[in-house]
mmCIF file of C-alpha atoms and ligand atoms in Angstrom:
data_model
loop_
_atom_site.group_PDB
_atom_site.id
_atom_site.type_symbol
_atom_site.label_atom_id
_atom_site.label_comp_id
_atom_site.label_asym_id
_atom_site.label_seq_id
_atom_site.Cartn_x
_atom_site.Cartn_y
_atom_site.Cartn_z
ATOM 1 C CA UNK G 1 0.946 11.029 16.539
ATOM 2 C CA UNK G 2 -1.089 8.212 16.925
ATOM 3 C CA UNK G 3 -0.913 4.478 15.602
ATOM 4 C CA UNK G 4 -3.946 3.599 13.394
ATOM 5 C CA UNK G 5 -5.802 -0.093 13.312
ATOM 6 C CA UNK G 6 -4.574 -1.923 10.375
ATOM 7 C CA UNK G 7 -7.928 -3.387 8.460
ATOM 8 C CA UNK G 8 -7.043 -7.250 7.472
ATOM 9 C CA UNK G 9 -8.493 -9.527 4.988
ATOM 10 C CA UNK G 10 -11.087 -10.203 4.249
ATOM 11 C CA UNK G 11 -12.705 -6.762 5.519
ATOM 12 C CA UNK G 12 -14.735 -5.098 2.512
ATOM 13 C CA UNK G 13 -13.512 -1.527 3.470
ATOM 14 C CA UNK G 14 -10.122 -2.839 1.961
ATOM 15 C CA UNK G 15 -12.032 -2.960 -1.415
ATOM 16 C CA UNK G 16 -13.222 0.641 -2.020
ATOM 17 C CA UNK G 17 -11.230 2.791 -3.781
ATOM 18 C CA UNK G 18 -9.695 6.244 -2.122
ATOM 19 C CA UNK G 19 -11.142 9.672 -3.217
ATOM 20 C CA UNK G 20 -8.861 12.339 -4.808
ATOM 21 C CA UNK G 21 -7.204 14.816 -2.478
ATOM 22 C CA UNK G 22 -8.451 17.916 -3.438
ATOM 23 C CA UNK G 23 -6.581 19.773 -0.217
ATOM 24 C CA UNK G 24 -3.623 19.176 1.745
ATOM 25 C CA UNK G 25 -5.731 19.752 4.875
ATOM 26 C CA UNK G 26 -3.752 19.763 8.492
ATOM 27 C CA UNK G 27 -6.036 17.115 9.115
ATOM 28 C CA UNK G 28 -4.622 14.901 6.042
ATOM 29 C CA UNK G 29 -1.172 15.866 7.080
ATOM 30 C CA UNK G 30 -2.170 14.358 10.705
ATOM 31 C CA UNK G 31 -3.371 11.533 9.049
ATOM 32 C CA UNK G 32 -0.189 11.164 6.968
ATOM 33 C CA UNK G 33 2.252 11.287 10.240
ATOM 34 C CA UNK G 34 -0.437 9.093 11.746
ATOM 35 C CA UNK G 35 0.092 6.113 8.454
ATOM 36 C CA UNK G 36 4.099 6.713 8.920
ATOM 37 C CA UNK G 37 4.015 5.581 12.097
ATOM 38 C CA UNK G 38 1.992 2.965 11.931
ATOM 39 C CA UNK G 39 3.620 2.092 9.430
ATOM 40 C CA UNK G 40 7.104 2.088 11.215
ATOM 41 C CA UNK G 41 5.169 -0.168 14.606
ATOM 42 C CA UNK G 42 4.237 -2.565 12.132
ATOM 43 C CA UNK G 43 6.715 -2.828 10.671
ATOM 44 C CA UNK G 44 5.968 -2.773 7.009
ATOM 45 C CA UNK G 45 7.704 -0.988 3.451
ATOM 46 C CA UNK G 46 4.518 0.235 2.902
ATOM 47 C CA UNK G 47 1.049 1.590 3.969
ATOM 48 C CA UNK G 48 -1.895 3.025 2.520
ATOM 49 C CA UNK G 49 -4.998 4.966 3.547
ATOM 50 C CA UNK G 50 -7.506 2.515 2.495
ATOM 51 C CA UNK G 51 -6.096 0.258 4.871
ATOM 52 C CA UNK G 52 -6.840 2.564 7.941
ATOM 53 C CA UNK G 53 -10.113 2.800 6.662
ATOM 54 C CA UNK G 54 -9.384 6.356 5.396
ATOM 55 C CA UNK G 55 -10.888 6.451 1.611
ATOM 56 C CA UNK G 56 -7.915 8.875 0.258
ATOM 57 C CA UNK G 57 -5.811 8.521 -2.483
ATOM 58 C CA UNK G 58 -2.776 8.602 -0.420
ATOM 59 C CA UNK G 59 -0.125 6.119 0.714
ATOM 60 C CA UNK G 60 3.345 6.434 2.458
ATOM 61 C CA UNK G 61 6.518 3.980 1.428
ATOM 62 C CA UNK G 62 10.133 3.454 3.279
ATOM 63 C CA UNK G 63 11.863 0.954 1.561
ATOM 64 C CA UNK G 64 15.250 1.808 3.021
ATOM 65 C CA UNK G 65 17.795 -0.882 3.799
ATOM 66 C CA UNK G 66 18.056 -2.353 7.161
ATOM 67 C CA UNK G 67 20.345 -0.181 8.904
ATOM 68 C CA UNK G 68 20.281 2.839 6.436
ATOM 69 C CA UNK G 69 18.355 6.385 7.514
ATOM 70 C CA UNK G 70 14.973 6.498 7.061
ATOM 71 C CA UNK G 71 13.858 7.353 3.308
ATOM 72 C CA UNK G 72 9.917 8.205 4.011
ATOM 73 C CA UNK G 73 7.775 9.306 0.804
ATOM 74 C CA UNK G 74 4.724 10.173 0.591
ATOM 75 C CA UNK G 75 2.310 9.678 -2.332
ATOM 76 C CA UNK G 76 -0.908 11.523 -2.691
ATOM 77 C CA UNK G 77 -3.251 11.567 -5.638
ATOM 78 C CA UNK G 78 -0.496 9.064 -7.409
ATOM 79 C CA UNK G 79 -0.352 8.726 -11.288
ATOM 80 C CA UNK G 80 1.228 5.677 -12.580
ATOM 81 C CA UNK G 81 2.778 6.900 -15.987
ATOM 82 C CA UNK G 82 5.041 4.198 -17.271
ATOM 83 C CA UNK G 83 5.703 0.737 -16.777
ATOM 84 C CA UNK G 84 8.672 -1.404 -18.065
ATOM 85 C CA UNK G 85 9.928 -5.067 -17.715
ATOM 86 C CA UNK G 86 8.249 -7.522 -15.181
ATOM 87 C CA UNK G 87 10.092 -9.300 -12.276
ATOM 88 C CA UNK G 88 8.572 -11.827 -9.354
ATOM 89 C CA UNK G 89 8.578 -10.268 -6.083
ATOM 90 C CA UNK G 90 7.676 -12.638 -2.867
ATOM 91 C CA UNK G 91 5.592 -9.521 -1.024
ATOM 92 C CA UNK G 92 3.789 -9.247 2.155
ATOM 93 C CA UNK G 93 0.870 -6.716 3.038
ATOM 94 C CA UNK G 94 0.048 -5.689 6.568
ATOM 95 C CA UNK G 95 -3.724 -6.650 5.663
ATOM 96 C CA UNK G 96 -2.258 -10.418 5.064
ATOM 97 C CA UNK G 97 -0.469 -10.485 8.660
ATOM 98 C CA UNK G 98 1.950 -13.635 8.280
ATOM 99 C CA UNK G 99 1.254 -13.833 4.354
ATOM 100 C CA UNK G 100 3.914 -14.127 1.409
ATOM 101 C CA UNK G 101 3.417 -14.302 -1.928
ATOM 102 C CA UNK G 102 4.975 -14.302 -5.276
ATOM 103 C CA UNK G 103 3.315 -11.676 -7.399
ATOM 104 C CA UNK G 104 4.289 -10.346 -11.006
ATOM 105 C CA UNK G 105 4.889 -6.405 -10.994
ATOM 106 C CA UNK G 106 6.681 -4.242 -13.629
ATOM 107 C CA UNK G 107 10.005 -3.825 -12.689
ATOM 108 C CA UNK G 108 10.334 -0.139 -13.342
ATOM 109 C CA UNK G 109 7.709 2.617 -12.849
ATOM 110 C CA UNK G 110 7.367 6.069 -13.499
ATOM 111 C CA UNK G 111 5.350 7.580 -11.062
ATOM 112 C CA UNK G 112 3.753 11.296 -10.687
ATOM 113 C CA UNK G 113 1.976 12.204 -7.498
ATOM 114 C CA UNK G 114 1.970 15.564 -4.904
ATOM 115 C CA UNK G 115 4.441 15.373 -1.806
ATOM 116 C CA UNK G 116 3.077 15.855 1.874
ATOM 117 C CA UNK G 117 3.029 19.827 0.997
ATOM 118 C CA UNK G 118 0.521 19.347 -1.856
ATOM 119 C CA UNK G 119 3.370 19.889 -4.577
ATOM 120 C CA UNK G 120 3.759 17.566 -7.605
ATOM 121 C CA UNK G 121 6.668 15.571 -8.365
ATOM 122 C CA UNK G 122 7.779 13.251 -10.695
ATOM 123 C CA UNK G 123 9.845 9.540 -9.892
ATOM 124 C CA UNK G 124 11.466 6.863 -11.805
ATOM 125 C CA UNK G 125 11.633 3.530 -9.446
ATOM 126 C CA UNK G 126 13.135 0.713 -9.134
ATOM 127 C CA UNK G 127 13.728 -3.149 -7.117
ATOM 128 C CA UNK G 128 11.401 -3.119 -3.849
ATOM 129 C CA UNK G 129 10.827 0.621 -4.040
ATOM 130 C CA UNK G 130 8.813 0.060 -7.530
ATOM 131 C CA UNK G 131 6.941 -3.053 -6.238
ATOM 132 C CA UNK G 132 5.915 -1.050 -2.919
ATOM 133 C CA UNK G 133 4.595 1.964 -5.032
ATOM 134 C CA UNK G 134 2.597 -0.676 -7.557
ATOM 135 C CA UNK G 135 1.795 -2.407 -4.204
ATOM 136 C CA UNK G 136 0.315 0.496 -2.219
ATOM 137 C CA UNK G 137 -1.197 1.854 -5.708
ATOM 138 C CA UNK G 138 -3.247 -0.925 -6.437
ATOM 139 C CA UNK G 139 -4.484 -0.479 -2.495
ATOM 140 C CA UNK G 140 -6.159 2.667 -3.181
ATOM 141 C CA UNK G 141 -8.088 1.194 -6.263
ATOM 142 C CA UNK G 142 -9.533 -1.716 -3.707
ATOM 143 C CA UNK G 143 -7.275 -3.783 -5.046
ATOM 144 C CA UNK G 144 -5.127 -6.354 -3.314
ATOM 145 C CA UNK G 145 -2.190 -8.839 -3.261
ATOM 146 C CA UNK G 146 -4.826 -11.564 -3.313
ATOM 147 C CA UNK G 147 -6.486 -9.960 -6.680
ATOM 148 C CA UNK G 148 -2.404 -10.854 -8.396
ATOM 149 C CA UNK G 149 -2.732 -14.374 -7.405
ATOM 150 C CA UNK G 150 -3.414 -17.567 -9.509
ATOM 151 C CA UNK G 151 -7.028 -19.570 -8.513
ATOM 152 C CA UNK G 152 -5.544 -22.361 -6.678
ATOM 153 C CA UNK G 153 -2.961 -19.744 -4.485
ATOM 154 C CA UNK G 154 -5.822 -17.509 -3.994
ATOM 155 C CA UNK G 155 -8.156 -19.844 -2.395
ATOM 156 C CA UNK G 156 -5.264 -21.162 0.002
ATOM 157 C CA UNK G 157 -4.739 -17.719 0.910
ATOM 158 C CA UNK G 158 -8.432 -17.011 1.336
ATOM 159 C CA UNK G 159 -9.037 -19.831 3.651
ATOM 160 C CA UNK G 160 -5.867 -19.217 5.684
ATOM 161 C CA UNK G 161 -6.752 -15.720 6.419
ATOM 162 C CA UNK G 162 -10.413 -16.891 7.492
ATOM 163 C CA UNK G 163 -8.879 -19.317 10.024
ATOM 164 C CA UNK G 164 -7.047 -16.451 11.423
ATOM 165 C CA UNK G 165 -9.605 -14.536 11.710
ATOM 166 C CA UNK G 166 -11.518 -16.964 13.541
ATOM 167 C CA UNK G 167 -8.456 -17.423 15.928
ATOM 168 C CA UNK G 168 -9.024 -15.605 19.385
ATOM 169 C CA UNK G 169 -7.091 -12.234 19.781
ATOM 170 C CA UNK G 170 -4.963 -11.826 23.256
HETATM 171 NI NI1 NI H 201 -0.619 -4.116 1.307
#
């Protein structure tokens, strides 16, 4: 296993969409052990493959409680069927390193999307489990935190990532 380079804001490869998974290749399984653990070195809730620069619709989510065993899923070719309610979540994104914002999700989702063996399944979610899933969805569309944001929030954000970027690396 392997931990993958996390593509940050404002890189354009953040903003095209994943490709359908037509086969559950060894090589996308690699790649789906490879996401979980970067996801874990992070650490983040949440990761998908658009963010690695991998153009799949595919993302991985552990939203388990600090001290509770690991609760890894694993989304490929996801489906969002149903939304309900809307709630304020203050979310991060391991593209935004040092970001939070409040963004406006549904509060419940039904989701339907193949498991790590290729085979379909069906999920109602809800609290940070169902923003994570809307969160890492709207990743593989090229679509990001930033995208949920009022004007004046999203230029803040915008210029606060660029100053970062500028800032030398150790
Ligand atoms: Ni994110």
């Amino acid at each position: 296993m392997a931990v993958l380079t996390i593509l940050h804001y404002p890189d354009e490869r953040l903003r095209q969409p994943g490709r359908k998974v037509e086969a559950l290749t060894d090589e996308l399984r690699q790649l789906i052990d490879d996401m979980a653990e970067t996801m874990y070195a992070a650490p983040g809730v949440g990761l998908a493959a658009t963010q690695v620069g991998q153009l799949w619709q595919l993302f991985v989510v552990d939203c388990a409680a600090e001290g509770e065993p690991s609760d890894l899923r694993v989304f490929v070719n996801p489906e969002i069927l149903d939304k309900q309610g809307t709630v304020t979540f203050d979310e991060g994104c391991l593209s935004f390193p040092g970001a939070r914002e409040e963004v406006e999700r549904a509060e419940r989702v039904r989701v339907r999307a193949q498991d790590r063996d290729g085979k379909w399944f069906e999920l109602e979610a809800e609290g940070l489990l169902a923003i994570a899933i809307q969160h890492e969805y709207d990743h593989l569309q090229g679509v990001l935190m930033i995208d949920r944001l009022g004007p004046l929030k999203k230029r803040l954000l915008h210029r606060k990532m660029l100053r970062r970027d500028t800032q030398p690396t150790a």
